[in-house]
Every structure is written in C-alpha cells, then in structure tokens.
PDB file of C-alpha atoms in Angstrom:
ATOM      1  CA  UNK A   1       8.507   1.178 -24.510  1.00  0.00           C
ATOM      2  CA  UNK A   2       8.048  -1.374 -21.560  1.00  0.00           C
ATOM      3  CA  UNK A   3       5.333  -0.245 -19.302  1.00  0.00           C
ATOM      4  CA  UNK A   4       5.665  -1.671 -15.570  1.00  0.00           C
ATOM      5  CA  UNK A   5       3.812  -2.576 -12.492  1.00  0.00           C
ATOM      6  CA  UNK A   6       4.494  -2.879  -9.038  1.00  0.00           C
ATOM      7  CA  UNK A   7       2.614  -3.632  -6.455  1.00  0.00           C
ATOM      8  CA  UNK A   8       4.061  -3.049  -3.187  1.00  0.00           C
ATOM      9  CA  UNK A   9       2.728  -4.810  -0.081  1.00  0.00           C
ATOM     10  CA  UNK A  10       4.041  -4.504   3.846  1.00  0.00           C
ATOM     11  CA  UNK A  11       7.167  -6.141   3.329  1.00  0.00           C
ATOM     12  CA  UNK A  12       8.531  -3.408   1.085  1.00  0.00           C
ATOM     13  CA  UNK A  13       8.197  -1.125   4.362  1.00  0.00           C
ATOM     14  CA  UNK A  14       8.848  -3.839   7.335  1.00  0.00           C
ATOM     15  CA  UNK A  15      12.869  -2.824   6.802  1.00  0.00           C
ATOM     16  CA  UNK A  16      11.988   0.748   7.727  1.00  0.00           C
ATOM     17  CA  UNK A  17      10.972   0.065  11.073  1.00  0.00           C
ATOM     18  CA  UNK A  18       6.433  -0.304  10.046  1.00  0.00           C
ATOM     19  CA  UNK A  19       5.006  -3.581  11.178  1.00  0.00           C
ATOM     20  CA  UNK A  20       3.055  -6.140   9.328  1.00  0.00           C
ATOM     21  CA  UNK A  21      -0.459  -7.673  10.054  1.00  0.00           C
ATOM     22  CA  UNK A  22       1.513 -10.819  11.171  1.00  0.00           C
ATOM     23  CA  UNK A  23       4.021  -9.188  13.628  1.00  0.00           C
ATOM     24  CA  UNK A  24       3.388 -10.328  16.848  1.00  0.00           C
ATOM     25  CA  UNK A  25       4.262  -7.426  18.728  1.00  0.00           C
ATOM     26  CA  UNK A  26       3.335  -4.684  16.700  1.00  0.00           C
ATOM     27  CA  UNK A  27       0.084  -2.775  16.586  1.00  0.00           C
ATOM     28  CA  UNK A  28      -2.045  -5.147  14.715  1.00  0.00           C
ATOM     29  CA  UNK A  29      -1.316  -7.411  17.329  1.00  0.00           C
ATOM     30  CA  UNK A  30      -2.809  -4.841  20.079  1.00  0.00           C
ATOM     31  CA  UNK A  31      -6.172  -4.935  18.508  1.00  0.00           C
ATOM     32  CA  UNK A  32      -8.518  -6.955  16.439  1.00  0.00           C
ATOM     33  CA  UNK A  33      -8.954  -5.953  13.122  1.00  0.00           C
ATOM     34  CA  UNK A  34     -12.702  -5.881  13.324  1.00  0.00           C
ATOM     35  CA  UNK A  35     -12.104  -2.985  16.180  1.00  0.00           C
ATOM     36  CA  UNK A  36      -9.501  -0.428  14.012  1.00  0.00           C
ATOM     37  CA  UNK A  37      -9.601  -1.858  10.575  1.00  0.00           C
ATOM     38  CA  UNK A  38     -13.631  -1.599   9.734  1.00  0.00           C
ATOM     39  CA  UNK A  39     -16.447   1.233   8.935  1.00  0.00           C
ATOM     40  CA  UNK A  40     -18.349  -1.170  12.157  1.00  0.00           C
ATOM     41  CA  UNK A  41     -15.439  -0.409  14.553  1.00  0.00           C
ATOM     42  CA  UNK A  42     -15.151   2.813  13.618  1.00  0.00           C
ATOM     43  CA  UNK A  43     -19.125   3.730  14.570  1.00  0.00           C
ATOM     44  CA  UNK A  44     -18.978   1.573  17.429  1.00  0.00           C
ATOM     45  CA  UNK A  45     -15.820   3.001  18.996  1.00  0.00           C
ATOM     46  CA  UNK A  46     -14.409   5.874  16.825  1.00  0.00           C
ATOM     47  CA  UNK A  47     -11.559   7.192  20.098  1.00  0.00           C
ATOM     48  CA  UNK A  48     -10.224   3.943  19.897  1.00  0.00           C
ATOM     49  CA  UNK A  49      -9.626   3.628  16.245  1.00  0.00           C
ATOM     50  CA  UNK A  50      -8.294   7.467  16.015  1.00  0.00           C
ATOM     51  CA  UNK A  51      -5.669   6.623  18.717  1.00  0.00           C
ATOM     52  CA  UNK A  52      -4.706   3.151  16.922  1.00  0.00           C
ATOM     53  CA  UNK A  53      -4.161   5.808  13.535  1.00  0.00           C
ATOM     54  CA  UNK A  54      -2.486   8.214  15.357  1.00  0.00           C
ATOM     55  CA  UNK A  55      -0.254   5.748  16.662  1.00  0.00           C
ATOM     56  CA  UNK A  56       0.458   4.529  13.017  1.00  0.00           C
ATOM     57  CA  UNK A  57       0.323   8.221  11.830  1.00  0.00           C
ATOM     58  CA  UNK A  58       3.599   8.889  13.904  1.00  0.00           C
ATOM     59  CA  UNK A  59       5.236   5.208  13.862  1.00  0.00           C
ATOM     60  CA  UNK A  60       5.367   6.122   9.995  1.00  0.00           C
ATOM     61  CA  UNK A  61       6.377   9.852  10.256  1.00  0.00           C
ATOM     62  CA  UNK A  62       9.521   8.841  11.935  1.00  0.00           C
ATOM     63  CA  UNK A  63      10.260   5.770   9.597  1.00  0.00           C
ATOM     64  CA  UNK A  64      12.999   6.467   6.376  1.00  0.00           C
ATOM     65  CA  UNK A  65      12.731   4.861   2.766  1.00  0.00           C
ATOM     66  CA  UNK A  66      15.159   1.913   2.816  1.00  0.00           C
ATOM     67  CA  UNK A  67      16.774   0.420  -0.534  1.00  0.00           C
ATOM     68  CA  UNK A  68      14.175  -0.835  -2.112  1.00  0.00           C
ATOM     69  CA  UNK A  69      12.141   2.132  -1.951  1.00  0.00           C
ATOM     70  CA  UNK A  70      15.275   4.070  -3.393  1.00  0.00           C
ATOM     71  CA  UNK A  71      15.383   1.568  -6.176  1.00  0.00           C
ATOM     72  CA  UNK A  72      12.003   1.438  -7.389  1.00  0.00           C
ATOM     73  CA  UNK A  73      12.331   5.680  -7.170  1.00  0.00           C
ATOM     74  CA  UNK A  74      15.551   5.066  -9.452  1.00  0.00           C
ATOM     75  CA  UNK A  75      13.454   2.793 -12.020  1.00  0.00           C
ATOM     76  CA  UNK A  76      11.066   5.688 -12.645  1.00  0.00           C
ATOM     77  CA  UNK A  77      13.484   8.265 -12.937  1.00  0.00           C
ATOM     78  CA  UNK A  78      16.157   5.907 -15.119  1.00  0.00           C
ATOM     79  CA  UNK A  79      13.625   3.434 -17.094  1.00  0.00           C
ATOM     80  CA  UNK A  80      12.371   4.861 -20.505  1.00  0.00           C
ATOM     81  CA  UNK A  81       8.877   3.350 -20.194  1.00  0.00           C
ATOM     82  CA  UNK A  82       6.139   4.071 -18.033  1.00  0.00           C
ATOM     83  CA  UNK A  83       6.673   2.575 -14.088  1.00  0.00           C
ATOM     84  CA  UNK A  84       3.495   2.747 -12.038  1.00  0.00           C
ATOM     85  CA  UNK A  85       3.523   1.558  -7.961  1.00  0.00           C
ATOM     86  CA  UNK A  86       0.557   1.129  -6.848  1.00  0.00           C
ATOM     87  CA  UNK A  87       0.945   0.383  -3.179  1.00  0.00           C
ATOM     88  CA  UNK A  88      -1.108  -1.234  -0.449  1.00  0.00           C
ATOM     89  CA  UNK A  89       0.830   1.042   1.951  1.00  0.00           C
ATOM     90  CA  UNK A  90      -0.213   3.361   3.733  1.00  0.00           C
ATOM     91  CA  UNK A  91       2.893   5.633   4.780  1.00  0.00           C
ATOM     92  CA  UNK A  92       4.758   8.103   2.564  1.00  0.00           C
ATOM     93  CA  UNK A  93       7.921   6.286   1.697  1.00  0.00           C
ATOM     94  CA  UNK A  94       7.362   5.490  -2.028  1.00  0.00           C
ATOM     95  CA  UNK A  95       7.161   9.532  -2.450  1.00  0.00           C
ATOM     96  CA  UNK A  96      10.176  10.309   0.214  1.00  0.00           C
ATOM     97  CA  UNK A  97      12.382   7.820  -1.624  1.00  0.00           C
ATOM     98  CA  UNK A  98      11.398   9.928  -4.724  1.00  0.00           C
ATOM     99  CA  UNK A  99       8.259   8.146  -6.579  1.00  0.00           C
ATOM    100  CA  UNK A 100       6.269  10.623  -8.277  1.00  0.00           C
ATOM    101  CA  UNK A 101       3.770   7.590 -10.008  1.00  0.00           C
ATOM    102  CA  UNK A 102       2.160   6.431  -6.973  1.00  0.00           C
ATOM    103  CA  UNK A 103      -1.362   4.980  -6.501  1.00  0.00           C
ATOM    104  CA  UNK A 104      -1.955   4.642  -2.951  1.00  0.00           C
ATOM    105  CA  UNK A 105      -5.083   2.178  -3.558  1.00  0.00           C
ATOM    106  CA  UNK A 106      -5.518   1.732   0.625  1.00  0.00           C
ATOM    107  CA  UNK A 107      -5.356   5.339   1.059  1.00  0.00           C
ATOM    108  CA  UNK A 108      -2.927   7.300   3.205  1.00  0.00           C
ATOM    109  CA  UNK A 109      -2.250   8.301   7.209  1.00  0.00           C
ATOM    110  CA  UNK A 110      -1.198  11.498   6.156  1.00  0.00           C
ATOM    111  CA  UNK A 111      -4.752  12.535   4.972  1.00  0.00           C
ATOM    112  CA  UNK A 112      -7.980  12.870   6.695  1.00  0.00           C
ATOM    113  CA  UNK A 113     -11.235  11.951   5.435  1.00  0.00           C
ATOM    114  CA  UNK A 114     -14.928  13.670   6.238  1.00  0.00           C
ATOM    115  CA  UNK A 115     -17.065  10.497   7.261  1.00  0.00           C
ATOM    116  CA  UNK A 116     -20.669  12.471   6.260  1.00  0.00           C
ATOM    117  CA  UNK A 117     -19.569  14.514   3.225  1.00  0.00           C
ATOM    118  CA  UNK A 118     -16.533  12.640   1.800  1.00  0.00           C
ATOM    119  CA  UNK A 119     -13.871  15.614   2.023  1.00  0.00           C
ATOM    120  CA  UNK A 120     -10.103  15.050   1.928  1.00  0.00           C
ATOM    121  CA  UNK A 121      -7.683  17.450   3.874  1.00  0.00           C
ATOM    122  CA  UNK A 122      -4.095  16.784   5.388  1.00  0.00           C
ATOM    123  CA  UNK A 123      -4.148  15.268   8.532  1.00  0.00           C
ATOM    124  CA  UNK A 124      -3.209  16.635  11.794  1.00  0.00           C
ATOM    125  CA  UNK A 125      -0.412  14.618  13.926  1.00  0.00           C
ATOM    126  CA  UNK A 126      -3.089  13.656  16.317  1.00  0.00           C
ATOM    127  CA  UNK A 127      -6.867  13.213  15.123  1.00  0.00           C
ATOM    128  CA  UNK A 128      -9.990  13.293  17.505  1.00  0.00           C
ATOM    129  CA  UNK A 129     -13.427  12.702  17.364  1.00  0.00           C
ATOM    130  CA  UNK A 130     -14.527  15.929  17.855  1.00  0.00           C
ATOM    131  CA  UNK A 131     -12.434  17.434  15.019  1.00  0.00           C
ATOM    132  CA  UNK A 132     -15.168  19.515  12.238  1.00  0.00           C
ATOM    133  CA  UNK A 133     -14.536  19.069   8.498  1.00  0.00           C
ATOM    134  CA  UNK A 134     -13.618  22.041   6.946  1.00  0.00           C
ATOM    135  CA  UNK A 135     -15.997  21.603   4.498  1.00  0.00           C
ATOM    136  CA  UNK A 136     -19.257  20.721   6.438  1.00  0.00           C
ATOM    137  CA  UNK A 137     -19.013  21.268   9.851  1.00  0.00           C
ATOM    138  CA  UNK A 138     -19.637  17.832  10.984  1.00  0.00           C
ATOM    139  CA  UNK A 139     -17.738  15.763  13.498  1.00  0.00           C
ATOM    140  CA  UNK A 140     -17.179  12.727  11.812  1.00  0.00           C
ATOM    141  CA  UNK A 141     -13.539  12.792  11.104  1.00  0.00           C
ATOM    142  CA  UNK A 142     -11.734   9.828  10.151  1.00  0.00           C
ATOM    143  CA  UNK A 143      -8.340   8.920   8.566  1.00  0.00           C
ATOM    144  CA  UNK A 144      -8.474   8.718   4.692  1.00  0.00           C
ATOM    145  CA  UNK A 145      -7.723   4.936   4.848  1.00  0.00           C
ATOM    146  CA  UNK A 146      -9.645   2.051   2.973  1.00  0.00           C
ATOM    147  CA  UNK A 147     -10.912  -0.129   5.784  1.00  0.00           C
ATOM    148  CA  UNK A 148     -12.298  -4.016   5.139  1.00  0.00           C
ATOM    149  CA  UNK A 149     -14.945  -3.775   3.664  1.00  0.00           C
ATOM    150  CA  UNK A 150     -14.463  -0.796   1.306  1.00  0.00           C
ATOM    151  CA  UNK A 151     -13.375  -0.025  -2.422  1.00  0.00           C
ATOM    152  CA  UNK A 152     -10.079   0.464  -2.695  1.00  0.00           C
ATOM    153  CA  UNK A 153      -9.043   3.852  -4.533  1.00  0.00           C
ATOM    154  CA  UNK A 154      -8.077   3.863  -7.765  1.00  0.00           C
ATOM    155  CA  UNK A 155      -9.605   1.225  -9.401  1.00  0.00           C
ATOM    156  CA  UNK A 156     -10.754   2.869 -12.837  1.00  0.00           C
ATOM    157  CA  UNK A 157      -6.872   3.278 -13.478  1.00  0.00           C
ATOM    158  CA  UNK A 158      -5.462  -0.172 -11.941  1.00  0.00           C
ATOM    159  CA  UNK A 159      -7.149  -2.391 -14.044  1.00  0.00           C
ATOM    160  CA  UNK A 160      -6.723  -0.585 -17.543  1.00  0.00           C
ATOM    161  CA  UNK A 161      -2.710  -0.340 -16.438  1.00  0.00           C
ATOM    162  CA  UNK A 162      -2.626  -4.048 -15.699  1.00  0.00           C
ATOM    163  CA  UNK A 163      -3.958  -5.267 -18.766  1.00  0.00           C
ATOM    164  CA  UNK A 164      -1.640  -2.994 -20.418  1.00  0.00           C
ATOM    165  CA  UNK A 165       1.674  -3.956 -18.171  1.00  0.00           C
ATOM    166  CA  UNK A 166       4.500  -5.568 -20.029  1.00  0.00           C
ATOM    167  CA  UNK A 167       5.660  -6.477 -16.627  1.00  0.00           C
ATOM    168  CA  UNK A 168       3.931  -6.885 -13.475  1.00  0.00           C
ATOM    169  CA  UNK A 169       6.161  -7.095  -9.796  1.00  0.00           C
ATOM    170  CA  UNK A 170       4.759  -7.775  -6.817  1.00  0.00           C
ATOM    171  CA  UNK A 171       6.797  -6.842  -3.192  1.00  0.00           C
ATOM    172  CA  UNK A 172       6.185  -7.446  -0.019  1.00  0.00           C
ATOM    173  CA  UNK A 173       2.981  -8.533  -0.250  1.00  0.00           C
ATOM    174  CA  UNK A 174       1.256 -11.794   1.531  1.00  0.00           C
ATOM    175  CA  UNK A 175      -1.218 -12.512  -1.284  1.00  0.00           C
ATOM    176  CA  UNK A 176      -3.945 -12.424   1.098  1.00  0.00           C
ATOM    177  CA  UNK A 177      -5.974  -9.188   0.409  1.00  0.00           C
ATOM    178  CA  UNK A 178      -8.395  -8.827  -2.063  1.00  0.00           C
ATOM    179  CA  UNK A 179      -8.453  -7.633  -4.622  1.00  0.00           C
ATOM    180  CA  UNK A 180      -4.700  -6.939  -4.548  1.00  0.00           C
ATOM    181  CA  UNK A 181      -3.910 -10.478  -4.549  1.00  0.00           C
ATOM    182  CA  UNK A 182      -5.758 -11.385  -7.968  1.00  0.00           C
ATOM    183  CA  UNK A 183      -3.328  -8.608  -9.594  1.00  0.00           C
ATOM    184  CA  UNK A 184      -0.721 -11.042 -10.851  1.00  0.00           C
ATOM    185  CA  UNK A 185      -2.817 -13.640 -12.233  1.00  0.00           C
ATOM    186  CA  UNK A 186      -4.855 -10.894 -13.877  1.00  0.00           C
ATOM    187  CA  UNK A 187      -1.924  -9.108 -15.411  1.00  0.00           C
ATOM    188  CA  UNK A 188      -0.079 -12.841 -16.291  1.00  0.00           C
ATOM    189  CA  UNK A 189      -3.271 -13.462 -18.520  1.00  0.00           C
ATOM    190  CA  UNK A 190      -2.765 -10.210 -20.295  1.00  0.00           C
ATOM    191  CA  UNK A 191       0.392 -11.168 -21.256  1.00  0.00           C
ATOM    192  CA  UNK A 192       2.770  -9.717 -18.949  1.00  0.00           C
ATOM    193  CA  UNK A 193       5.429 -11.320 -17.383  1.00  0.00           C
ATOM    194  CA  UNK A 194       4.990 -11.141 -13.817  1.00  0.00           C
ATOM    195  CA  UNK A 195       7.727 -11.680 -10.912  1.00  0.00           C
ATOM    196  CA  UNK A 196       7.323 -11.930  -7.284  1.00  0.00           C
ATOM    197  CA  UNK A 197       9.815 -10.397  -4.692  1.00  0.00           C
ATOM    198  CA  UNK A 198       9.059 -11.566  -1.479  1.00  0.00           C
ATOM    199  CA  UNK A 199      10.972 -12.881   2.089  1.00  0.00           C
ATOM    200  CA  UNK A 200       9.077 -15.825   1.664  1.00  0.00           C
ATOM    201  CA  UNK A 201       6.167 -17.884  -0.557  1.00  0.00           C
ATOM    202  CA  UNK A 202       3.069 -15.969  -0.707  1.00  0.00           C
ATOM    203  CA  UNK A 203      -0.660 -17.157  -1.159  1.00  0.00           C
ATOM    204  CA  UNK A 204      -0.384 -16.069  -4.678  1.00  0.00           C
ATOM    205  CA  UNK A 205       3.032 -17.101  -5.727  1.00  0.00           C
ATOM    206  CA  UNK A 206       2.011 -20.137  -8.259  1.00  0.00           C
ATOM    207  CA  UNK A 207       0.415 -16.570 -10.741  1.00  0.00           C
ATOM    208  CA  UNK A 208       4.083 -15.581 -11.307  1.00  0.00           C
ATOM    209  CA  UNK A 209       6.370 -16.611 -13.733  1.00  0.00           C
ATOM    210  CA  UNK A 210       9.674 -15.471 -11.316  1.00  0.00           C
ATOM    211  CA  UNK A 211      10.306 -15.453  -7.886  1.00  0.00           C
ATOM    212  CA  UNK A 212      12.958 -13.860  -6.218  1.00  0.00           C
ATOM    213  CA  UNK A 213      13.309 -14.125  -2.442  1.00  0.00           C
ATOM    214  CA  UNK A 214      14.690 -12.168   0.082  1.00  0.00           C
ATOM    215  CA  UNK A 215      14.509  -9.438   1.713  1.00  0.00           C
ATOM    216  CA  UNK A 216      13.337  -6.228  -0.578  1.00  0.00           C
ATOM    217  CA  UNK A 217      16.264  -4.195   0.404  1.00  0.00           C
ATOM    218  CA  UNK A 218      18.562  -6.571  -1.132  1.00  0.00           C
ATOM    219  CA  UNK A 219      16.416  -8.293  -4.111  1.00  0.00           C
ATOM    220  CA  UNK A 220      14.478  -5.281  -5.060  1.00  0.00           C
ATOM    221  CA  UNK A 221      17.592  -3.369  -6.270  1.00  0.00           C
ATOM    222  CA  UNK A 222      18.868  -6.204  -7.889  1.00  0.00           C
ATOM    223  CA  UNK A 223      15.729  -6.758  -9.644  1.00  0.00           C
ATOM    224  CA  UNK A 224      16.229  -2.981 -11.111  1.00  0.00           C
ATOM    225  CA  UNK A 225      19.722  -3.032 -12.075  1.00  0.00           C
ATOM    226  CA  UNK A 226      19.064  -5.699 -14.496  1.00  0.00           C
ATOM    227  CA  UNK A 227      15.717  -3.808 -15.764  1.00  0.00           C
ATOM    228  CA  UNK A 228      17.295  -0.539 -16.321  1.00  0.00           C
ATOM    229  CA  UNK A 229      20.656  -2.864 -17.808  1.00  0.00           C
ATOM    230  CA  UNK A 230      18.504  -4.474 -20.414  1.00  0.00           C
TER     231      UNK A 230
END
C-alpha cells in the first residue's frame, strides 16, 4: 500500500480568508516577529503577544476549509494506504474539512499551554495574562504554539514517516522554515517521489521531482483525483 505525506504550509489556508507571513496587510505585518513569534517577546511583553493570538484565535474561528482542504480529507478517507498531513498550520481546517491524521507540528490556537509546568487545556476565545493553569496555579498562560526558537511537536513520528513515505507533497509552503523545509529533500533521498503544489517557486522547489502551480484550491484536488484514479 502507498503511504503518503503532506506537508501543508500557509498557502493551503490563504484561500480561506488566514494571512501569510508575507501579506502586507495582515497581522504579521502589524508586528515584528521577534515581538509575537518568540519565548523573548513573550517574557518581555506577554499582553501584547496574547492579544496578537487572540486576534489569530478568532480570524481562524471564523475561517471555512476551502477545496483543497476537502480534497486532502477525501484522500484519507478514499486512498487505501496510509495519508499523514502534517501541517505547519496553526488553525483547525485540516480536521473541519474532515482529516482525522493530522500532526499539527507548530501547535494549535485552539489550545493553551502552561508556560511553568507544561500543561495543555482548550483555549478560551480570549487569553490573558493573568489566566491560572488548571493544573498548577501559576499565571503563565500562553497559547500552545511553537514559537522561533522551539522544537516543533512531533518530531519522533515525522521523521520515521518520511523515510517511510512512498510519496511526499508539499502545499503552500515557502520553503523557508526550518526544519519543515529540509522535508522534501529528506524524504526524496529515501526514495519517495516528492511533488510540490505551490502559487509560486519556493526556496525548496529544486528537492522535488514535480511541481504543480497554482492555487491549492484548484491544483490540490487535481493532484488527488489522479492519486485516488491510479
């Protein structure tokens, strides 16, 4: 059975209304990332980054899976291998457009995180600082999402999944985080074949064997009809 890979970037969620890093008049471009996107800004100014979150928390809660979401939901569902996404997003669309295999490696909005003990709990629609964990009492809430400078979640599973990926897909994604963007040269020298679906050329293009450009909503579901047609 073929065992796939995705890896889903921004662009698989810019058609649902979420901005990108490179937007120029979305919320990244509000704030540096060193202020909202960093374990530094978040001790040096922790109101600021919980209002850029909650800000992201409800741009996302009012945002719908588009296509592409829908088809990579249909590959799991329809494909008689094993799919995994493992997705530098943050919202919930893979899961609302039906994914049940989803490795959020960046984390999620929809869950908090206890800064001093390392508890998990389901976030409120607004966080503040002086919210307690459940667990210890402590006022060092934060949202549960991988800042720069942090491990990404998940790793123990991505890398045994890549080397064992028949085919690797990348979507949406720039090529210029790390580790994310070393997934398609990693998984290429394992053997898999590996395509990129992206609006444009990424950093990390020339470690694919495919490319097909566009825009997800209309290349993505493509790209699965002729999986799931052989």
């Amino acid at each position: 059975m073929t065992k796939i890979v995705i890896l889903t970037g921004a662009g698989i969620s810019a058609e649902s209304g979420l901005g990108t890093f490179r937007d120029e008049d979305g919320l990244w471009a509000q704030h540096r990332i060193e202020d909202v996107a960093t374990p530094e800004g978040f001790a040096r100014n922790p109101a600021l980054v919980q209002a850029f979150y909650n800000a992201r928390r409800a741009q996302a809660a009012g945002a719908r899976p588009n296509p592409a979401h829908q088809a990579l939901a249909r590959l799991e569902a329809e494909h008689d291998g094993d799919v995994l996404v493992i997705t530098q997003n943050v919202d919930g669309l893979h899961e609302a457009a039906g994914s049940r295999n989803v490795l959020h490696m960046h984390g999620q909005l929809d869950q908090a995180l206890c800064h001093a003990c390392g508890h998990r709990w389901p976030a409120p629609d607004e966080m503040r600082i002086e919210d307690a964990c459940p667990e210890c009492g402590r006022c060092q809430t934060r949202p549960d999402v991988v800042w720069f400078g942090e491990i990404p979640y998940g790793m123990d599973r991505i890398d045994p999944a890549l080397a064992e990926a028949d085919i690797f897909a990348a979507i949406g994604t720039s090529g210029n985080v790390y580790p994310a963007a070393a997934y398609g040269q990693h998984a290429r020298r394992m053997g898999a074949h590996t395509v990129e679906l992206n609006l444009e050329v990424s950093t990390a293009s020339r470690d694919f064997d495919e490319h097909r450009r566009g825009p997800a909503s209309e290349v993505v579901p493509l790209w699965v009809e002729e999986i799931l047609k052989g």
